C-alpha positions as a Markdown table, in Angstrom:
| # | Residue | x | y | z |
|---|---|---|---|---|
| 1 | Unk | -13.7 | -14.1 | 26.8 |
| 2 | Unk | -10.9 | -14.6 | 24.3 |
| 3 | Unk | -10.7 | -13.6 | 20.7 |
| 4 | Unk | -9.1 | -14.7 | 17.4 |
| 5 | Unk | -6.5 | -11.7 | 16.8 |
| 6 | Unk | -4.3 | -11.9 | 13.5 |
| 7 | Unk | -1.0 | -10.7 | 14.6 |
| 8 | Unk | 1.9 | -9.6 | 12.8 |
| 9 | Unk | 4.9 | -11.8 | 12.8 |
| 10 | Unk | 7.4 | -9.8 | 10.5 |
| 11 | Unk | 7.5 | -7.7 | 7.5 |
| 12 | Unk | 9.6 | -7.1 | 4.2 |
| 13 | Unk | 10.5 | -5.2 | 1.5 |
| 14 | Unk | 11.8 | -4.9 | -1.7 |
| 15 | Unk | 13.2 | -1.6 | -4.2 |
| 16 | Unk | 14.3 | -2.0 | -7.7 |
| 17 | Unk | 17.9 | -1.2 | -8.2 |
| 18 | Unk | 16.7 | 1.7 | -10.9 |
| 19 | Unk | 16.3 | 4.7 | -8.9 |
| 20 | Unk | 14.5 | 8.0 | -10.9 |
| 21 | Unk | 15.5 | 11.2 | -9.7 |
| 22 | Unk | 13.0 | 13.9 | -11.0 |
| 23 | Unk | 15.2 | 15.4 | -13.2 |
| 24 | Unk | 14.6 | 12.6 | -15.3 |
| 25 | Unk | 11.3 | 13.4 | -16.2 |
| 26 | Unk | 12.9 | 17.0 | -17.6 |
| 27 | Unk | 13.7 | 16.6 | -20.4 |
| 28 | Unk | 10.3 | 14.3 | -21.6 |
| 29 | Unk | 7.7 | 16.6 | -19.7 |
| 30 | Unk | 7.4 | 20.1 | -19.2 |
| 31 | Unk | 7.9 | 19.8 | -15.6 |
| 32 | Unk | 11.0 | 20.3 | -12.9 |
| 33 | Unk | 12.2 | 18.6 | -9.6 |
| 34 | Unk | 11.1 | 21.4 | -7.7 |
| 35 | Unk | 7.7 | 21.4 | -9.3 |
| 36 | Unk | 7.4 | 18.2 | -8.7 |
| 37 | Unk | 8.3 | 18.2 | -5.1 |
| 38 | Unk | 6.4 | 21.2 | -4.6 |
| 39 | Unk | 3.2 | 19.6 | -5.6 |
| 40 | Unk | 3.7 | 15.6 | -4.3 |
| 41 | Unk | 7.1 | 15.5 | -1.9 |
| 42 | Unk | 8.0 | 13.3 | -4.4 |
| 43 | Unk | 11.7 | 13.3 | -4.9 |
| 44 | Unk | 12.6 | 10.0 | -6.1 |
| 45 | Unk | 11.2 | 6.7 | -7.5 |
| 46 | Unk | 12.5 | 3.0 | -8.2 |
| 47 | Unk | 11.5 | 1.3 | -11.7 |
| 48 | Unk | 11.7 | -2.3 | -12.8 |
| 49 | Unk | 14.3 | -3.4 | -14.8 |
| 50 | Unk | 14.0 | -5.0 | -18.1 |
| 51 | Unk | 12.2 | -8.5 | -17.3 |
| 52 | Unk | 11.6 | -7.8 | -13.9 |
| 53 | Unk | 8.2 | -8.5 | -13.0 |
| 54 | Unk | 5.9 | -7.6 | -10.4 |
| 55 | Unk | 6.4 | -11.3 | -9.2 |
| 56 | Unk | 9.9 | -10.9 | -8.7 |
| 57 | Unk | 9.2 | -8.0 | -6.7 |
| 58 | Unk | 6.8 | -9.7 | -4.6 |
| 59 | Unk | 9.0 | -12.7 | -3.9 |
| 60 | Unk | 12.1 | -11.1 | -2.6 |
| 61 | Unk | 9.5 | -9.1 | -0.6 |
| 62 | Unk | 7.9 | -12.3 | 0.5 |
| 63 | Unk | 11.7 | -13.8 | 1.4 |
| 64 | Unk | 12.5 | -10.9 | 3.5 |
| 65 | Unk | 9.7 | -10.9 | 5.6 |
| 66 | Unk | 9.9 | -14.7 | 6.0 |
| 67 | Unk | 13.5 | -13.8 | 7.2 |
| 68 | Unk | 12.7 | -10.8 | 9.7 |
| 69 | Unk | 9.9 | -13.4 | 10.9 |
| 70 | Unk | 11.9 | -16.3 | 11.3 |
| 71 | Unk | 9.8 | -18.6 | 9.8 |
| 72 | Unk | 9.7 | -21.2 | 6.8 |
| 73 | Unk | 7.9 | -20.7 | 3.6 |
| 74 | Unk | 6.0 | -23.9 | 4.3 |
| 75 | Unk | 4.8 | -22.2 | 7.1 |
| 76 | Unk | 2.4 | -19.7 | 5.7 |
| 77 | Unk | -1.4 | -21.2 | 5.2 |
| 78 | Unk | -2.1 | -18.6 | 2.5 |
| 79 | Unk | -1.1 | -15.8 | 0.1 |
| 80 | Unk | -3.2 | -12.8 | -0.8 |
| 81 | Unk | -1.7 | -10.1 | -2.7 |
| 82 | Unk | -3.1 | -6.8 | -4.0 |
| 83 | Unk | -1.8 | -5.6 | -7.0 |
| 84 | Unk | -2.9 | -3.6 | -10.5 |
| 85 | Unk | -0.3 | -4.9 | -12.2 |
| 86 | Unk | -0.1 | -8.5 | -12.5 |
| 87 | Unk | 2.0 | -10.4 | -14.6 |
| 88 | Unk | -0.5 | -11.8 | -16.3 |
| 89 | Unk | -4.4 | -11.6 | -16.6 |
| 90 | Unk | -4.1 | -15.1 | -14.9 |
| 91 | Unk | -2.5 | -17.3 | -13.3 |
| 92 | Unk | -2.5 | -14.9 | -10.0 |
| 93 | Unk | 0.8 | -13.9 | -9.7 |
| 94 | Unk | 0.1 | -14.5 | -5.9 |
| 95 | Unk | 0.6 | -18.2 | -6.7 |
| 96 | Unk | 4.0 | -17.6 | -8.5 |
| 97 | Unk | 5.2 | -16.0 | -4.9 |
| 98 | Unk | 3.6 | -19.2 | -3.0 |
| 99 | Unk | 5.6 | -21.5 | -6.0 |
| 100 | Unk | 8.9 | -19.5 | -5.0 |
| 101 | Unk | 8.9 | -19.4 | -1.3 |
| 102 | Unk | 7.5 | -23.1 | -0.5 |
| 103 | Unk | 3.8 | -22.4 | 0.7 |
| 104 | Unk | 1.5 | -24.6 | 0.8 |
| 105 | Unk | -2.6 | -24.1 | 0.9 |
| 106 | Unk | -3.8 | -21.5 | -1.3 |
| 107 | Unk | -3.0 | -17.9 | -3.1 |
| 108 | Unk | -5.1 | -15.7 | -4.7 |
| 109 | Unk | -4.8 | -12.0 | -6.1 |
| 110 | Unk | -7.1 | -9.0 | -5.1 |
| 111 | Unk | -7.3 | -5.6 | -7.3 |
| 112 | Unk | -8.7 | -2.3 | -5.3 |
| 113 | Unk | -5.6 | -0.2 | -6.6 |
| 114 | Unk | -3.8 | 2.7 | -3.9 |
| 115 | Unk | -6.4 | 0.7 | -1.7 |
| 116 | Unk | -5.3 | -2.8 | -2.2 |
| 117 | Unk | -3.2 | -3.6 | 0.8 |
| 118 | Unk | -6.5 | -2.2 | 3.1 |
| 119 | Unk | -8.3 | -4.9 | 1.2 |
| 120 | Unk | -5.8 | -7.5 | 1.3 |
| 121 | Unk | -5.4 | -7.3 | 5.0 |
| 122 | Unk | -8.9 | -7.3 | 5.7 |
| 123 | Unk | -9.5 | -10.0 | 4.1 |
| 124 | Unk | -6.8 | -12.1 | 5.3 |
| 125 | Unk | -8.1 | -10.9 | 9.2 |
| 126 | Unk | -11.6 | -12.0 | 8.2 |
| 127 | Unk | -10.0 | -15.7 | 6.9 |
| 128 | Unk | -7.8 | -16.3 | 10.4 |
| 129 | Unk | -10.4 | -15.1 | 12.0 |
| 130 | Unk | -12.8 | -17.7 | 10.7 |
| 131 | Unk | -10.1 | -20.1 | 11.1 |
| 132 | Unk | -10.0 | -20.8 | 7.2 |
| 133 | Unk | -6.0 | -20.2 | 7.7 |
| 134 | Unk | -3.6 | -20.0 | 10.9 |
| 135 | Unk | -0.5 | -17.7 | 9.1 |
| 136 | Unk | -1.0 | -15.5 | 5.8 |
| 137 | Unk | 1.2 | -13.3 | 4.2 |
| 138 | Unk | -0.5 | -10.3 | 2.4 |
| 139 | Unk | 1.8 | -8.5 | -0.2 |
| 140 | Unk | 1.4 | -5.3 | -2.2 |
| 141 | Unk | 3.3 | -5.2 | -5.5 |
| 142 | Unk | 3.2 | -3.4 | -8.1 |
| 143 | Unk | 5.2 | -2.4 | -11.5 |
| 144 | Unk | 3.4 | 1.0 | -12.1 |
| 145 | Unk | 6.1 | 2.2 | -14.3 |
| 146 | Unk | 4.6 | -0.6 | -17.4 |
| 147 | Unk | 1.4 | 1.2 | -17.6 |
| 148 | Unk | 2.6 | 4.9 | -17.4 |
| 149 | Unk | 2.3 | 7.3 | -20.3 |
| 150 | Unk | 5.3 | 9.2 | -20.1 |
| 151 | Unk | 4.1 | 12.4 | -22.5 |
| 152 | Unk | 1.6 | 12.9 | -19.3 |
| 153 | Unk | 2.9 | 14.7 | -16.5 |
| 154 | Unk | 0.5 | 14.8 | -14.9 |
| 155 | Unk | 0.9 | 10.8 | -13.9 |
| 156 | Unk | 4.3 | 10.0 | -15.3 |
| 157 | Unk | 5.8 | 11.5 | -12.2 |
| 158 | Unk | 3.7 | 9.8 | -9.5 |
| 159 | Unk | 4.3 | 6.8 | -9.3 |
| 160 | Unk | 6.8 | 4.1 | -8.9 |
| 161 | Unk | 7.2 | 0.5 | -8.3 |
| 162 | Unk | 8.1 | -1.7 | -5.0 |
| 163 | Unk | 7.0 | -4.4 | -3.0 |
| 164 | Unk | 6.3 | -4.8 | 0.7 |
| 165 | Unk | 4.9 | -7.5 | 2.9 |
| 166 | Unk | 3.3 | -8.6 | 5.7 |
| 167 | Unk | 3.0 | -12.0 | 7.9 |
| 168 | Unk | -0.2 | -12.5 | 10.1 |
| 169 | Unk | -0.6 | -15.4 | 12.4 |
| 170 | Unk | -3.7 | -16.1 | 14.4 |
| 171 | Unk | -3.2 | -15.8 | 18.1 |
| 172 | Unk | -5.7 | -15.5 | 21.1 |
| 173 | Unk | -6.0 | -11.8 | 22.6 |
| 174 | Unk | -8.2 | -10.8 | 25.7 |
| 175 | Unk | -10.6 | -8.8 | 23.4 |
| 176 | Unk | -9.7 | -5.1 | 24.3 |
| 177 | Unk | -7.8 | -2.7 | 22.7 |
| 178 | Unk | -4.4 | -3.9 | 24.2 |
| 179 | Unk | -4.4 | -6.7 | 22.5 |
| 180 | Unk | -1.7 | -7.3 | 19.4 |
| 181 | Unk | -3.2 | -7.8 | 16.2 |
| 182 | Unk | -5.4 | -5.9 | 14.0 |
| 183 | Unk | -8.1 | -4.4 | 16.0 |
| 184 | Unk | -10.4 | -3.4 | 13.5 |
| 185 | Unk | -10.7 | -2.6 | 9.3 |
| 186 | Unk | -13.4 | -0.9 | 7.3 |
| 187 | Unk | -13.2 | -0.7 | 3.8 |
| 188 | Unk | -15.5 | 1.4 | 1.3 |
| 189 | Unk | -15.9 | 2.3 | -2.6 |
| 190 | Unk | -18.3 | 4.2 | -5.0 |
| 191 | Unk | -18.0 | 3.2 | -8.8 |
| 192 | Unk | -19.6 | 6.4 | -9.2 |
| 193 | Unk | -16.1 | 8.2 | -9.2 |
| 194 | Unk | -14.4 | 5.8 | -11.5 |
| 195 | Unk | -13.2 | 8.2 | -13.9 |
| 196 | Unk | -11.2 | 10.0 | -11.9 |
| 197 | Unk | -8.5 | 7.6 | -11.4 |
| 198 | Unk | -8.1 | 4.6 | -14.1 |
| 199 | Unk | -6.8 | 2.7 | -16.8 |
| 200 | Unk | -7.7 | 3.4 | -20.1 |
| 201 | Unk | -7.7 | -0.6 | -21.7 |
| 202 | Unk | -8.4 | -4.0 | -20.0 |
| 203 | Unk | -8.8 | -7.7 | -21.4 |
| 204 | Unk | -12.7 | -6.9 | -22.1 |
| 205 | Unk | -12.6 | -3.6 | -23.5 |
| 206 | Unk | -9.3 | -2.9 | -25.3 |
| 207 | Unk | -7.5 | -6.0 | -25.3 |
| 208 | Unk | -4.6 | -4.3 | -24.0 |
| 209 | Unk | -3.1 | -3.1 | -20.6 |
| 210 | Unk | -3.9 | 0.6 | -20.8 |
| 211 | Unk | -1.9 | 4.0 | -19.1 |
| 212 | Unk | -3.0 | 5.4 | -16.3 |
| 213 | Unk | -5.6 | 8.3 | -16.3 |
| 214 | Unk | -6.1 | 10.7 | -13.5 |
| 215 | Unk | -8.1 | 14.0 | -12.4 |
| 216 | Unk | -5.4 | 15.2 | -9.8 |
| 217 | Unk | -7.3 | 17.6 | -8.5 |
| 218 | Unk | -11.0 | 15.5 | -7.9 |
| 219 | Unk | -8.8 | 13.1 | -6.4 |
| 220 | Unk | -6.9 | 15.1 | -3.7 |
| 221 | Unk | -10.4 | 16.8 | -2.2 |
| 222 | Unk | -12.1 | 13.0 | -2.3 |
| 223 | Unk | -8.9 | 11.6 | -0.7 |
| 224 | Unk | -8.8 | 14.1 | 2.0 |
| 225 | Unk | -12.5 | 14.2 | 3.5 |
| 226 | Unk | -12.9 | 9.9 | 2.6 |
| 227 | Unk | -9.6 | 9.0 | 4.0 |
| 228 | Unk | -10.2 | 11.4 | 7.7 |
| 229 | Unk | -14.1 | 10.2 | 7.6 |
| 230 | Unk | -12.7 | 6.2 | 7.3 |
| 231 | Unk | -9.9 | 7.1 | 10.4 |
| 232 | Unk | -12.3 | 8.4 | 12.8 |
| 233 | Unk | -14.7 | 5.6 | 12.1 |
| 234 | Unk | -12.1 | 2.6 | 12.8 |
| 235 | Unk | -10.5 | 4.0 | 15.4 |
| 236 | Unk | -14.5 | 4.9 | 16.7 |
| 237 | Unk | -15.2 | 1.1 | 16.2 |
| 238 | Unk | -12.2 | -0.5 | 17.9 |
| 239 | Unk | -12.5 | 2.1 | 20.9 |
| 240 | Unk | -9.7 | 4.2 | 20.5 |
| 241 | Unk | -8.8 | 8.0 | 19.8 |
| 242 | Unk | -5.7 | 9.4 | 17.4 |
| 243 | Unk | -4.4 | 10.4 | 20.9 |
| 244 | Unk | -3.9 | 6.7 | 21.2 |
| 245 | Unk | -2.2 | 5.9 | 17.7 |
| 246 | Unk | 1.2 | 5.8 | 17.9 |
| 247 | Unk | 1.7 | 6.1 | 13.9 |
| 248 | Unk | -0.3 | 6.7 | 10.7 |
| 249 | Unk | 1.1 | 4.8 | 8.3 |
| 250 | Unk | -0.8 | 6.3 | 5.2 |
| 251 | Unk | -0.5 | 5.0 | 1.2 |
| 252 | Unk | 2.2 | 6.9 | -0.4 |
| 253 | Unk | 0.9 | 9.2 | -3.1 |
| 254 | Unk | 1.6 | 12.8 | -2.4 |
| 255 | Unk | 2.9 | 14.6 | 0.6 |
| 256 | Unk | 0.0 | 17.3 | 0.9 |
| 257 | Unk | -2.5 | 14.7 | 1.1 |
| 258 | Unk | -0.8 | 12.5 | 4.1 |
| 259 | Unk | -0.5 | 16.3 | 5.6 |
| 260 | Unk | -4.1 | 17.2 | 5.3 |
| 261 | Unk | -5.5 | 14.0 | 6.4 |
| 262 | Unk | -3.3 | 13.5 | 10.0 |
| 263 | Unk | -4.3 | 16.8 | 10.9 |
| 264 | Unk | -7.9 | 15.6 | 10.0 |
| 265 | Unk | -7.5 | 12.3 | 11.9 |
| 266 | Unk | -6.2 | 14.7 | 14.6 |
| 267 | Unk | -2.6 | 13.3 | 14.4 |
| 268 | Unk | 0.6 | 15.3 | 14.4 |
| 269 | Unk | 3.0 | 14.8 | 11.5 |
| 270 | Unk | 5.8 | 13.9 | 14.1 |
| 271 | Unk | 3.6 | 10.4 | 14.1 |
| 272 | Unk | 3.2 | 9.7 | 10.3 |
| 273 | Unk | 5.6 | 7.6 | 8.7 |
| 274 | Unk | 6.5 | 9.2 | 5.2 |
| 275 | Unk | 8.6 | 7.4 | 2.7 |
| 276 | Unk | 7.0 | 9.3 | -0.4 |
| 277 | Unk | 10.0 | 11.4 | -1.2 |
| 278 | Unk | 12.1 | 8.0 | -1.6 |
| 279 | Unk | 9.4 | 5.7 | -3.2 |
| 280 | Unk | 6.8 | 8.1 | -5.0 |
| 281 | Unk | 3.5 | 6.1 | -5.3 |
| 282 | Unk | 3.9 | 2.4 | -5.1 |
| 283 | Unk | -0.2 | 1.9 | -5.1 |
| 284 | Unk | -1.1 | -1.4 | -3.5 |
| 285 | Unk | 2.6 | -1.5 | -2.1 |
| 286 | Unk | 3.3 | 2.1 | -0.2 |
| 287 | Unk | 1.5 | 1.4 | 2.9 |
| 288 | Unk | 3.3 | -2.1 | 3.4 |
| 289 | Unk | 6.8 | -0.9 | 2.1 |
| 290 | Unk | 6.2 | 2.0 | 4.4 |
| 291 | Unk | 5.5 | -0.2 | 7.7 |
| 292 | Unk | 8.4 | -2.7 | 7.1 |
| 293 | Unk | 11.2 | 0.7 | 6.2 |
| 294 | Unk | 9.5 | 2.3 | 10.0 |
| 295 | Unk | 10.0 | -1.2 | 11.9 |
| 296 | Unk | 13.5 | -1.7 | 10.4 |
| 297 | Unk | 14.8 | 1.8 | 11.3 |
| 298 | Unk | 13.2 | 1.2 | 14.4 |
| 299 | Unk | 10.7 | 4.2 | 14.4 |
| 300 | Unk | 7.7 | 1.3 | 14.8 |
| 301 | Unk | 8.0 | -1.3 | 18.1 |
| 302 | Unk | 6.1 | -4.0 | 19.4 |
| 303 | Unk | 3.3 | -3.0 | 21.3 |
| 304 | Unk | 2.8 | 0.4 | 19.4 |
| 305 | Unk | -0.8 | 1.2 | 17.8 |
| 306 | Unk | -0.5 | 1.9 | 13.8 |
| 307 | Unk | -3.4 | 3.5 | 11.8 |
| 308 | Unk | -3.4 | 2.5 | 8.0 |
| 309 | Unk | -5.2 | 4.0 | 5.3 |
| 310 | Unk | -5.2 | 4.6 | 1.7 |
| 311 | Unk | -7.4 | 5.3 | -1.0 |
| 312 | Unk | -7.3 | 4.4 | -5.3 |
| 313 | Unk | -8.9 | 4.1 | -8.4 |
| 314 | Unk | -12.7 | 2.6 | -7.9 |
| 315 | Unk | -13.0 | 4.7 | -5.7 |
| 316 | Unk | -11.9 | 2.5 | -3.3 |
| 317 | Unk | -11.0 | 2.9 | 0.4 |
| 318 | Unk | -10.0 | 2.1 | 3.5 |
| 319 | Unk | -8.4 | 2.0 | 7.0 |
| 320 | Unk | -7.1 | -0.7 | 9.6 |
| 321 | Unk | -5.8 | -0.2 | 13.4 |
| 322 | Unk | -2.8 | -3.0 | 14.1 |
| 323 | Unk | -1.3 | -2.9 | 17.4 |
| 324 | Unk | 2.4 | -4.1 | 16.4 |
């Protein structure tokens, strides 16, 4: 019996031309490069130039995956893109991207923070799989460096802002674990742990955008056990072991927590991509920036089994097997 797999078609990327070494942040915080890579791996991050917006990063994301695809713009069905920093309460800024490259049918935004690629891409399997849409591209974008308070050090230095993307197309596969596509997602959250990681303002509330606010240290013990639990349960569902993953390819935020959580998913470090140092946290972008930098240095081939996962503000979670 055959199944409805959504499988990947290309990918893309998209950097800032600013690049912030952590000797930046020096002379504004009390803090140092090597505390800083000490405590994340971080060792550089790109910022948005004046006037660049998240939809400009998003679009040339969007192009070069349409171009390491080969495909048209008026070939993509739909657009879903997860990010926290749109460029404006509304329109979504997804439809800006679909204005840009061409697309036709429909483009919406979705918000779950670190975890909104996770939620993105399950979505979009969900929609090919119900036949609402034969090729979406799901895009993580984000301009962090607009809502940062940069007299906090303990957040300044995190994060950083890129774009990556990602072109599904529905295609039959047998049903088993051989087949390409993404094999299985599961996605969780618990408002309960909200004030750990968010943004102090909103449309509702404040009126403005907010900064971020962050417990660093709540948040690296939730991100370790929820992260591990959500691995072993999707690659439990689709069948498969971490003996079988080829790569983790984990959200970006800091180097000890991508550690602790392959050797919980019981994979070596010698299969996790890690573009931290070189991007700091991107949010809803790191996991698809970090896909599209593995496939185009060639670390990621067709046919290998990737294991995605990331975890943000709500909390929110999640994890996805994709056979490439």
């Amino acid at each position: 019996m055959t199944v409805t797999r959504a499988v990947a078609l290309g990918c893309g990327h998209y950097l800032p031309a600013r690049i912030v070494e952590n000797a930046e942040f020096a002379g504004q915080v009390e803090t140092s490069d090597q505390w800083i890579r000490e405590r994340t791996g971080i060792e550089r991050r790109h910022f948005a130039a004046e006037g660049e917006a998240t939809s400009d990063l998003a679009i040339a994301a969007a192009r070069a995956a349409l171009a390491h695809a080969g495909i048209d713009g008026r070939e993509i069905d739909a657009i879903i893109l997860a990010t926290a920093t749109p460029d404006a309460t509304f329109p979504a800024t997804a439809t800006q991207v679909q204005q840009a490259i061409g697309a036709g049918g429909f483009a919406f935004d979705v918000q779950a923070v670190c975890a909104g690629f996770m939620y993105a891409l399950a979505t979009a399997d969900a929609l090919i799989r119900g036949g609402q849409a034969r090729t979406i591209m799901v895009i993580g974008a984000e301009t962090f460096s607009r809502i940062l308070d940069f007299t906090d050090r303990r957040t300044c230095v995190l994060f950083g802002d890129g774009a990556g993307a990602l072109i599904l197309r529905a295609e039959e596969g047998a049903g088993g674990t051989a087949d390409r596509g993404v094999l299985g997602v599961k996605l969780r959250s618990d408002g309960a742990h909200r004030d750990l990681l968010y943004v102090d303002g909103g449309p509702s509330t404040t009126g403005k955008a907010g900064k971020v606010r962050m417990e660093g240290p709540e948040v690296f013990k939730h991100a370790v056990v929820k992260l591990a639990d959500i691995a072993h349960e999707v690659m439990e569902a689709a069948g498969v072991s971490g003996a079988d993953v080829d790569w983790m390819v984990p959200h970006q935020a800091n180097l000890r927590i991508i550690a602790s959580t392959a050797k919980k998913s019981g994979l070596p470090m010698e299969k996790v991509v890690v573009t931290v140092q070189e991007h700091g946290n991107t949010s809803a972008a790191s996991i698809p920036l970090a896909l599209s930098v593995a496939v185009a240095d060639g670390r990621v081939r067709r046919g290998d089994l990737l294991l995605m996962e990331g975890i943000g503000g709500g909390l929110a979670w999640g994890a996805a097997l994709l056979r490439w």
